[in-house]
Amino acid sequence: MTLDVITKADLEKFKEELFEKIELLIRNHFHHNNKRWMKSAEVMQLMKISPGTLQSLRIKGEIPYTKLGGSIYYDALKITEILEGKEVED
């Protein structure tokens, strides 16, 4: 029986590859749906947040949005970038 040793560098490389694949899947999903703009309900569902939290993020300037008439829209790619940028390392 042989033992394979996994180093921290191996785990870091795996993490980077995994994030790249996830990002590609997300980008392909939005591209195939031809949907660049999301409404508030979609963003809340994606981020698993309440309407109040979403409003707070807008007020604080932490999440970009576009308002057209009475509707608020969010760029799907920017939402993805924000989620990726908030990654916490232990």
PDB file of N, CA and C in Angstrom:
ATOM      1  N   MET A   1       0.844  -1.180   0.000  1.00  0.00           N
ATOM      2  CA  MET A   1       0.000   0.000   0.000  1.00  0.00           C
ATOM      3  C   MET A   1       0.885   1.237   0.000  1.00  0.00           C
ATOM      4  N   THR A   2       0.654   2.139  -0.940  1.00  0.00           N
ATOM      5  CA  THR A   2       1.455   3.356  -1.006  1.00  0.00           C
ATOM      6  C   THR A   2       0.650   4.538  -0.482  1.00  0.00           C
ATOM      7  N   LEU A   3       1.373   5.468   0.083  1.00  0.00           N
ATOM      8  CA  LEU A   3       0.763   6.684   0.607  1.00  0.00           C
ATOM      9  C   LEU A   3       1.100   7.853  -0.310  1.00  0.00           C
ATOM     10  N   ASP A   4       0.114   8.632  -0.621  1.00  0.00           N
ATOM     11  CA  ASP A   4       0.321   9.854  -1.385  1.00  0.00           C
ATOM     12  C   ASP A   4       0.262  11.025  -0.412  1.00  0.00           C
ATOM     13  N   VAL A   5       1.278  11.857  -0.451  1.00  0.00           N
ATOM     14  CA  VAL A   5       1.332  13.016   0.426  1.00  0.00           C
ATOM     15  C   VAL A   5       0.820  14.234  -0.343  1.00  0.00           C
ATOM     16  N   ILE A   6      -0.130  14.910   0.252  1.00  0.00           N
ATOM     17  CA  ILE A   6      -0.683  16.117  -0.358  1.00  0.00           C
ATOM     18  C   ILE A   6      -0.134  17.317   0.408  1.00  0.00           C
ATOM     19  N   THR A   7       0.517  18.198  -0.328  1.00  0.00           N
ATOM     20  CA  THR A   7       1.115  19.369   0.309  1.00  0.00           C
ATOM     21  C   THR A   7       0.158  20.554   0.244  1.00  0.00           C
ATOM     22  N   LYS A   8       0.493  21.593   0.990  1.00  0.00           N
ATOM     23  CA  LYS A   8      -0.300  22.817   0.957  1.00  0.00           C
ATOM     24  C   LYS A   8      -0.285  23.417  -0.453  1.00  0.00           C
ATOM     25  N   ALA A   9       0.835  23.319  -1.121  1.00  0.00           N
ATOM     26  CA  ALA A   9       0.943  23.831  -2.493  1.00  0.00           C
ATOM     27  C   ALA A   9       0.004  23.066  -3.427  1.00  0.00           C
ATOM     28  N   ASP A  10      -0.106  21.752  -3.217  1.00  0.00           N
ATOM     29  CA  ASP A  10      -1.040  20.950  -4.019  1.00  0.00           C
ATOM     30  C   ASP A  10      -2.469  21.428  -3.808  1.00  0.00           C
ATOM     31  N   LEU A  11      -2.836  21.688  -2.563  1.00  0.00           N
ATOM     32  CA  LEU A  11      -4.182  22.156  -2.247  1.00  0.00           C
ATOM     33  C   LEU A  11      -4.444  23.539  -2.846  1.00  0.00           C
ATOM     34  N   GLU A  12      -3.451  24.421  -2.788  1.00  0.00           N
ATOM     35  CA  GLU A  12      -3.591  25.755  -3.377  1.00  0.00           C
ATOM     36  C   GLU A  12      -3.808  25.654  -4.888  1.00  0.00           C
ATOM     37  N   LYS A  13      -3.039  24.785  -5.539  1.00  0.00           N
ATOM     38  CA  LYS A  13      -3.182  24.602  -6.986  1.00  0.00           C
ATOM     39  C   LYS A  13      -4.570  24.049  -7.304  1.00  0.00           C
ATOM     40  N   PHE A  14      -5.032  23.088  -6.529  1.00  0.00           N
ATOM     41  CA  PHE A  14      -6.362  22.515  -6.722  1.00  0.00           C
ATOM     42  C   PHE A  14      -7.437  23.585  -6.546  1.00  0.00           C
ATOM     43  N   LYS A  15      -7.288  24.425  -5.513  1.00  0.00           N
ATOM     44  CA  LYS A  15      -8.258  25.492  -5.257  1.00  0.00           C
ATOM     45  C   LYS A  15      -8.329  26.452  -6.435  1.00  0.00           C
ATOM     46  N   GLU A  16      -7.182  26.863  -6.946  1.00  0.00           N
ATOM     47  CA  GLU A  16      -7.147  27.790  -8.081  1.00  0.00           C
ATOM     48  C   GLU A  16      -7.816  27.166  -9.307  1.00  0.00           C
ATOM     49  N   GLU A  17      -7.512  25.897  -9.580  1.00  0.00           N
ATOM     50  CA  GLU A  17      -8.122  25.223 -10.723  1.00  0.00           C
ATOM     51  C   GLU A  17      -9.635  25.111 -10.541  1.00  0.00           C
ATOM     52  N   LEU A  18     -10.066  24.816  -9.326  1.00  0.00           N
ATOM     53  CA  LEU A  18     -11.486  24.691  -9.037  1.00  0.00           C
ATOM     54  C   LEU A  18     -12.207  26.021  -9.243  1.00  0.00           C
ATOM     55  N   PHE A  19     -11.620  27.116  -8.738  1.00  0.00           N
ATOM     56  CA  PHE A  19     -12.228  28.437  -8.914  1.00  0.00           C
ATOM     57  C   PHE A  19     -12.298  28.830 -10.389  1.00  0.00           C
ATOM     58  N   GLU A  20     -11.261  28.488 -11.143  1.00  0.00           N
ATOM     59  CA  GLU A  20     -11.275  28.790 -12.575  1.00  0.00           C
ATOM     60  C   GLU A  20     -12.418  28.058 -13.273  1.00  0.00           C
ATOM     61  N   LYS A  21     -12.619  26.797 -12.917  1.00  0.00           N
ATOM     62  CA  LYS A  21     -13.698  26.019 -13.522  1.00  0.00           C
ATOM     63  C   LYS A  21     -15.069  26.551 -13.114  1.00  0.00           C
ATOM     64  N   ILE A  22     -15.211  26.927 -11.855  1.00  0.00           N
ATOM     65  CA  ILE A  22     -16.484  27.486 -11.387  1.00  0.00           C
ATOM     66  C   ILE A  22     -16.777  28.793 -12.102  1.00  0.00           C
ATOM     67  N   GLU A  23     -15.765  29.647 -12.218  1.00  0.00           N
ATOM     68  CA  GLU A  23     -15.948  30.922 -12.919  1.00  0.00           C
ATOM     69  C   GLU A  23     -16.354  30.687 -14.368  1.00  0.00           C
ATOM     70  N   LEU A  24     -15.719  29.718 -15.019  1.00  0.00           N
ATOM     71  CA  LEU A  24     -16.059  29.401 -16.399  1.00  0.00           C
ATOM     72  C   LEU A  24     -17.504  28.916 -16.497  1.00  0.00           C
ATOM     73  N   LEU A  25     -17.928  28.074 -15.570  1.00  0.00           N
ATOM     74  CA  LEU A  25     -19.309  27.595 -15.572  1.00  0.00           C
ATOM     75  C   LEU A  25     -20.296  28.746 -15.395  1.00  0.00           C
ATOM     76  N   ILE A  26     -19.994  29.654 -14.480  1.00  0.00           N
ATOM     77  CA  ILE A  26     -20.878  30.795 -14.244  1.00  0.00           C
ATOM     78  C   ILE A  26     -20.942  31.679 -15.476  1.00  0.00           C
ATOM     79  N   ARG A  27     -19.790  31.983 -16.041  1.00  0.00           N
ATOM     80  CA  ARG A  27     -19.765  32.831 -17.234  1.00  0.00           C
ATOM     81  C   ARG A  27     -20.511  32.171 -18.391  1.00  0.00           C
ATOM     82  N   ASN A  28     -20.314  30.866 -18.574  1.00  0.00           N
ATOM     83  CA  ASN A  28     -21.017  30.151 -19.638  1.00  0.00           C
ATOM     84  C   ASN A  28     -22.515  30.138 -19.394  1.00  0.00           C
ATOM     85  N   HIS A  29     -22.921  29.998 -18.142  1.00  0.00           N
ATOM     86  CA  HIS A  29     -24.341  29.996 -17.806  1.00  0.00           C
ATOM     87  C   HIS A  29     -24.983  31.318 -18.224  1.00  0.00           C
ATOM     88  N   PHE A  30     -24.357  32.427 -17.850  1.00  0.00           N
ATOM     89  CA  PHE A  30     -24.909  33.728 -18.198  1.00  0.00           C
ATOM     90  C   PHE A  30     -24.849  33.958 -19.707  1.00  0.00           C
ATOM     91  N   HIS A  31     -23.781  33.480 -20.336  1.00  0.00           N
ATOM     92  CA  HIS A  31     -23.628  33.660 -21.781  1.00  0.00           C
ATOM     93  C   HIS A  31     -24.700  32.863 -22.530  1.00  0.00           C
ATOM     94  N   HIS A  32     -24.910  31.610 -22.130  1.00  0.00           N
ATOM     95  CA  HIS A  32     -25.886  30.764 -22.822  1.00  0.00           C
ATOM     96  C   HIS A  32     -27.307  31.263 -22.602  1.00  0.00           C
ATOM     97  N   ASN A  33     -27.558  31.840 -21.451  1.00  0.00           N
ATOM     98  CA  ASN A  33     -28.887  32.377 -21.190  1.00  0.00           C
ATOM     99  C   ASN A  33     -29.069  33.754 -21.817  1.00  0.00           C
ATOM    100  N   ASN A  34     -27.976  34.265 -22.420  1.00  0.00           N
ATOM    101  CA  ASN A  34     -28.013  35.608 -22.993  1.00  0.00           C
ATOM    102  C   ASN A  34     -28.513  36.614 -21.971  1.00  0.00           C
ATOM    103  N   LYS A  35     -28.133  36.427 -20.753  1.00  0.00           N
ATOM    104  CA  LYS A  35     -28.643  37.279 -19.694  1.00  0.00           C
ATOM    105  C   LYS A  35     -27.477  37.939 -18.978  1.00  0.00           C
ATOM    106  N   ARG A  36     -27.282  39.180 -19.280  1.00  0.00           N
ATOM    107  CA  ARG A  36     -26.211  39.912 -18.607  1.00  0.00           C
ATOM    108  C   ARG A  36     -26.750  40.646 -17.387  1.00  0.00           C
ATOM    109  N   TRP A  37     -28.010  41.055 -17.435  1.00  0.00           N
ATOM    110  CA  TRP A  37     -28.580  41.862 -16.371  1.00  0.00           C
ATOM    111  C   TRP A  37     -29.524  41.036 -15.506  1.00  0.00           C
ATOM    112  N   MET A  38     -29.385  41.199 -14.200  1.00  0.00           N
ATOM    113  CA  MET A  38     -30.219  40.475 -13.249  1.00  0.00           C
ATOM    114  C   MET A  38     -31.076  41.466 -12.471  1.00  0.00           C
ATOM    115  N   LYS A  39     -32.256  41.028 -12.084  1.00  0.00           N
ATOM    116  CA  LYS A  39     -33.122  41.846 -11.236  1.00  0.00           C
ATOM    117  C   LYS A  39     -32.815  41.514  -9.775  1.00  0.00           C
ATOM    118  N   SER A  40     -33.355  42.324  -8.883  1.00  0.00           N
ATOM    119  CA  SER A  40     -33.071  42.179  -7.453  1.00  0.00           C
ATOM    120  C   SER A  40     -33.376  40.782  -6.932  1.00  0.00           C
ATOM    121  N   ALA A  41     -34.507  40.219  -7.314  1.00  0.00           N
ATOM    122  CA  ALA A  41     -34.893  38.892  -6.819  1.00  0.00           C
ATOM    123  C   ALA A  41     -33.858  37.833  -7.193  1.00  0.00           C
ATOM    124  N   GLU A  42     -33.305  37.935  -8.400  1.00  0.00           N
ATOM    125  CA  GLU A  42     -32.293  36.967  -8.839  1.00  0.00           C
ATOM    126  C   GLU A  42     -30.996  37.122  -8.044  1.00  0.00           C
ATOM    127  N   VAL A  43     -30.618  38.366  -7.777  1.00  0.00           N
ATOM    128  CA  VAL A  43     -29.400  38.625  -7.013  1.00  0.00           C
ATOM    129  C   VAL A  43     -29.569  38.130  -5.577  1.00  0.00           C
ATOM    130  N   MET A  44     -30.732  38.395  -4.990  1.00  0.00           N
ATOM    131  CA  MET A  44     -30.982  37.935  -3.622  1.00  0.00           C
ATOM    132  C   MET A  44     -30.920  36.413  -3.541  1.00  0.00           C
ATOM    133  N   GLN A  45     -31.465  35.739  -4.540  1.00  0.00           N
ATOM    134  CA  GLN A  45     -31.456  34.284  -4.556  1.00  0.00           C
ATOM    135  C   GLN A  45     -30.031  33.766  -4.727  1.00  0.00           C
ATOM    136  N   LEU A  46     -29.279  34.358  -5.650  1.00  0.00           N
ATOM    137  CA  LEU A  46     -27.906  33.941  -5.895  1.00  0.00           C
ATOM    138  C   LEU A  46     -27.032  34.129  -4.664  1.00  0.00           C
ATOM    139  N   MET A  47     -27.170  35.290  -4.014  1.00  0.00           N
ATOM    140  CA  MET A  47     -26.322  35.613  -2.869  1.00  0.00           C
ATOM    141  C   MET A  47     -26.904  35.130  -1.540  1.00  0.00           C
ATOM    142  N   LYS A  48     -28.146  34.639  -1.597  1.00  0.00           N
ATOM    143  CA  LYS A  48     -28.840  34.173  -0.389  1.00  0.00           C
ATOM    144  C   LYS A  48     -28.898  35.288   0.669  1.00  0.00           C
ATOM    145  N   ILE A  49     -29.424  36.432   0.236  1.00  0.00           N
ATOM    146  CA  ILE A  49     -29.554  37.589   1.129  1.00  0.00           C
ATOM    147  C   ILE A  49     -30.989  38.122   1.075  1.00  0.00           C
ATOM    148  N   SER A  50     -31.327  38.928   2.056  1.00  0.00           N
ATOM    149  CA  SER A  50     -32.668  39.506   2.148  1.00  0.00           C
ATOM    150  C   SER A  50     -32.738  40.809   1.336  1.00  0.00           C
ATOM    151  N   PRO A  51     -33.973  41.304   1.101  1.00  0.00           N
ATOM    152  CA  PRO A  51     -34.108  42.594   0.402  1.00  0.00           C
ATOM    153  C   PRO A  51     -33.399  43.725   1.147  1.00  0.00           C
ATOM    154  N   GLY A  52     -33.461  43.703   2.463  1.00  0.00           N
ATOM    155  CA  GLY A  52     -32.806  44.744   3.258  1.00  0.00           C
ATOM    156  C   GLY A  52     -31.291  44.714   3.119  1.00  0.00           C
ATOM    157  N   THR A  53     -30.738  43.521   3.086  1.00  0.00           N
ATOM    158  CA  THR A  53     -29.288  43.392   2.917  1.00  0.00           C
ATOM    159  C   THR A  53     -28.866  43.884   1.541  1.00  0.00           C
ATOM    160  N   LEU A  54     -29.639  43.545   0.523  1.00  0.00           N
ATOM    161  CA  LEU A  54     -29.324  44.010  -0.826  1.00  0.00           C
ATOM    162  C   LEU A  54     -29.389  45.536  -0.898  1.00  0.00           C
ATOM    163  N   GLN A  55     -30.392  46.122  -0.290  1.00  0.00           N
ATOM    164  CA  GLN A  55     -30.512  47.579  -0.267  1.00  0.00           C
ATOM    165  C   GLN A  55     -29.335  48.194   0.475  1.00  0.00           C
ATOM    166  N   SER A  56     -28.949  47.590   1.577  1.00  0.00           N
ATOM    167  CA  SER A  56     -27.806  48.083   2.351  1.00  0.00           C
ATOM    168  C   SER A  56     -26.522  48.039   1.526  1.00  0.00           C
ATOM    169  N   LEU A  57     -26.322  46.968   0.776  1.00  0.00           N
ATOM    170  CA  LEU A  57     -25.138  46.858  -0.082  1.00  0.00           C
ATOM    171  C   LEU A  57     -25.138  47.942  -1.156  1.00  0.00           C
ATOM    172  N   ARG A  58     -26.320  48.257  -1.688  1.00  0.00           N
ATOM    173  CA  ARG A  58     -26.422  49.331  -2.689  1.00  0.00           C
ATOM    174  C   ARG A  58     -26.082  50.675  -2.052  1.00  0.00           C
ATOM    175  N   ILE A  59     -26.660  50.955  -0.883  1.00  0.00           N
ATOM    176  CA  ILE A  59     -26.454  52.237  -0.207  1.00  0.00           C
ATOM    177  C   ILE A  59     -24.983  52.440   0.137  1.00  0.00           C
ATOM    178  N   LYS A  60     -24.323  51.380   0.604  1.00  0.00           N
ATOM    179  CA  LYS A  60     -22.907  51.454   0.981  1.00  0.00           C
ATOM    180  C   LYS A  60     -21.984  51.518  -0.241  1.00  0.00           C
ATOM    181  N   GLY A  61     -22.549  51.287  -1.426  1.00  0.00           N
ATOM    182  CA  GLY A  61     -21.737  51.312  -2.645  1.00  0.00           C
ATOM    183  C   GLY A  61     -20.933  50.044  -2.842  1.00  0.00           C
ATOM    184  N   GLU A  62     -21.303  48.969  -2.148  1.00  0.00           N
ATOM    185  CA  GLU A  62     -20.564  47.711  -2.247  1.00  0.00           C
ATOM    186  C   GLU A  62     -21.001  46.875  -3.444  1.00  0.00           C
ATOM    187  N   ILE A  63     -22.137  47.217  -4.015  1.00  0.00           N
ATOM    188  CA  ILE A  63     -22.653  46.455  -5.146  1.00  0.00           C
ATOM    189  C   ILE A  63     -23.164  47.454  -6.202  1.00  0.00           C
ATOM    190  N   PRO A  64     -22.606  47.411  -7.414  1.00  0.00           N
ATOM    191  CA  PRO A  64     -23.042  48.360  -8.450  1.00  0.00           C
ATOM    192  C   PRO A  64     -24.394  47.966  -9.029  1.00  0.00           C
ATOM    193  N   TYR A  65     -25.140  48.964  -9.441  1.00  0.00           N
ATOM    194  CA  TYR A  65     -26.453  48.703 -10.019  1.00  0.00           C
ATOM    195  C   TYR A  65     -26.805  49.809 -10.999  1.00  0.00           C
ATOM    196  N   THR A  66     -27.810  49.529 -11.805  1.00  0.00           N
ATOM    197  CA  THR A  66     -28.333  50.493 -12.755  1.00  0.00           C
ATOM    198  C   THR A  66     -29.823  50.610 -12.508  1.00  0.00           C
ATOM    199  N   LYS A  67     -30.313  51.836 -12.446  1.00  0.00           N
ATOM    200  CA  LYS A  67     -31.738  52.038 -12.237  1.00  0.00           C
ATOM    201  C   LYS A  67     -32.332  52.610 -13.514  1.00  0.00           C
ATOM    202  N   LEU A  68     -33.358  51.958 -13.998  1.00  0.00           N
ATOM    203  CA  LEU A  68     -34.038  52.383 -15.206  1.00  0.00           C
ATOM    204  C   LEU A  68     -35.520  52.428 -14.897  1.00  0.00           C
ATOM    205  N   GLY A  69     -36.048  53.630 -14.869  1.00  0.00           N
ATOM    206  CA  GLY A  69     -37.435  53.779 -14.441  1.00  0.00           C
ATOM    207  C   GLY A  69     -37.540  53.374 -12.982  1.00  0.00           C
ATOM    208  N   GLY A  70     -38.425  52.461 -12.685  1.00  0.00           N
ATOM    209  CA  GLY A  70     -38.571  51.988 -11.316  1.00  0.00           C
ATOM    210  C   GLY A  70     -37.884  50.669 -11.055  1.00  0.00           C
ATOM    211  N   SER A  71     -37.143  50.158 -12.036  1.00  0.00           N
ATOM    212  CA  SER A  71     -36.489  48.855 -11.895  1.00  0.00           C
ATOM    213  C   SER A  71     -34.995  49.011 -11.663  1.00  0.00           C
ATOM    214  N   ILE A  72     -34.461  48.113 -10.850  1.00  0.00           N
ATOM    215  CA  ILE A  72     -33.030  48.094 -10.563  1.00  0.00           C
ATOM    216  C   ILE A  72     -32.441  46.841 -11.199  1.00  0.00           C
ATOM    217  N   TYR A  73     -31.319  47.019 -11.897  1.00  0.00           N
ATOM    218  CA  TYR A  73     -30.651  45.916 -12.576  1.00  0.00           C
ATOM    219  C   TYR A  73     -29.205  45.822 -12.106  1.00  0.00           C
ATOM    220  N   TYR A  74     -28.686  44.591 -12.113  1.00  0.00           N
ATOM    221  CA  TYR A  74     -27.320  44.319 -11.684  1.00  0.00           C
ATOM    222  C   TYR A  74     -26.608  43.556 -12.798  1.00  0.00           C
ATOM    223  N   ASP A  75     -25.368  43.928 -13.060  1.00  0.00           N
ATOM    224  CA  ASP A  75     -24.555  43.243 -14.063  1.00  0.00           C
ATOM    225  C   ASP A  75     -24.125  41.895 -13.482  1.00  0.00           C
ATOM    226  N   ALA A  76     -24.511  40.805 -14.136  1.00  0.00           N
ATOM    227  CA  ALA A  76     -24.242  39.461 -13.633  1.00  0.00           C
ATOM    228  C   ALA A  76     -22.745  39.201 -13.476  1.00  0.00           C
ATOM    229  N   LEU A  77     -21.933  39.689 -14.403  1.00  0.00           N
ATOM    230  CA  LEU A  77     -20.489  39.468 -14.311  1.00  0.00           C
ATOM    231  C   LEU A  77     -19.893  40.209 -13.123  1.00  0.00           C
ATOM    232  N   LYS A  78     -20.382  41.413 -12.852  1.00  0.00           N
ATOM    233  CA  LYS A  78     -19.862  42.174 -11.712  1.00  0.00           C
ATOM    234  C   LYS A  78     -20.271  41.520 -10.397  1.00  0.00           C
ATOM    235  N   ILE A  79     -21.465  40.952 -10.342  1.00  0.00           N
ATOM    236  CA  ILE A  79     -21.895  40.242  -9.139  1.00  0.00           C
ATOM    237  C   ILE A  79     -20.973  39.053  -8.887  1.00  0.00           C
ATOM    238  N   THR A  80     -20.640  38.332  -9.955  1.00  0.00           N
ATOM    239  CA  THR A  80     -19.720  37.198  -9.842  1.00  0.00           C
ATOM    240  C   THR A  80     -18.359  37.661  -9.330  1.00  0.00           C
ATOM    241  N   GLU A  81     -17.856  38.760  -9.879  1.00  0.00           N
ATOM    242  CA  GLU A  81     -16.562  39.289  -9.443  1.00  0.00           C
ATOM    243  C   GLU A  81     -16.596  39.692  -7.969  1.00  0.00           C
ATOM    244  N   ILE A  82     -17.684  40.280  -7.536  1.00  0.00           N
ATOM    245  CA  ILE A  82     -17.818  40.684  -6.139  1.00  0.00           C
ATOM    246  C   ILE A  82     -17.791  39.458  -5.238  1.00  0.00           C
ATOM    247  N   LEU A  83     -18.544  38.432  -5.612  1.00  0.00           N
ATOM    248  CA  LEU A  83     -18.570  37.212  -4.809  1.00  0.00           C
ATOM    249  C   LEU A  83     -17.190  36.569  -4.728  1.00  0.00           C
ATOM    250  N   GLU A  84     -16.473  36.545  -5.820  1.00  0.00           N
ATOM    251  CA  GLU A  84     -15.141  35.966  -5.829  1.00  0.00           C
ATOM    252  C   GLU A  84     -14.169  36.816  -5.015  1.00  0.00           C
ATOM    253  N   GLY A  85     -14.339  38.121  -5.044  1.00  0.00           N
ATOM    254  CA  GLY A  85     -13.447  39.022  -4.318  1.00  0.00           C
ATOM    255  C   GLY A  85     -13.641  38.997  -2.814  1.00  0.00           C
ATOM    256  N   LYS A  86     -14.761  38.465  -2.346  1.00  0.00           N
ATOM    257  CA  LYS A  86     -15.045  38.406  -0.910  1.00  0.00           C
ATOM    258  C   LYS A  86     -14.616  37.092  -0.285  1.00  0.00           C
ATOM    259  N   GLU A  87     -13.824  36.322  -1.025  1.00  0.00           N
ATOM    260  CA  GLU A  87     -13.358  35.033  -0.518  1.00  0.00           C
ATOM    261  C   GLU A  87     -12.552  35.233   0.762  1.00  0.00           C
ATOM    262  N   VAL A  88     -12.820  34.410   1.743  1.00  0.00           N
ATOM    263  CA  VAL A  88     -12.130  34.493   3.029  1.00  0.00           C
ATOM    264  C   VAL A  88     -11.172  33.332   3.146  1.00  0.00           C
ATOM    265  N   GLU A  89      -9.929  33.640   3.489  1.00  0.00           N
ATOM    266  CA  GLU A  89      -8.932  32.584   3.683  1.00  0.00           C
ATOM    267  C   GLU A  89      -8.759  32.329   5.156  1.00  0.00           C
ATOM    268  N   ASP A  90      -8.753  31.067   5.516  1.00  0.00           N
ATOM    269  CA  ASP A  90      -8.556  30.685   6.928  1.00  0.00           C
ATOM    270  C   ASP A  90      -7.104  30.551   7.269  1.00  0.00           C
TER     271      ASP A  90
END
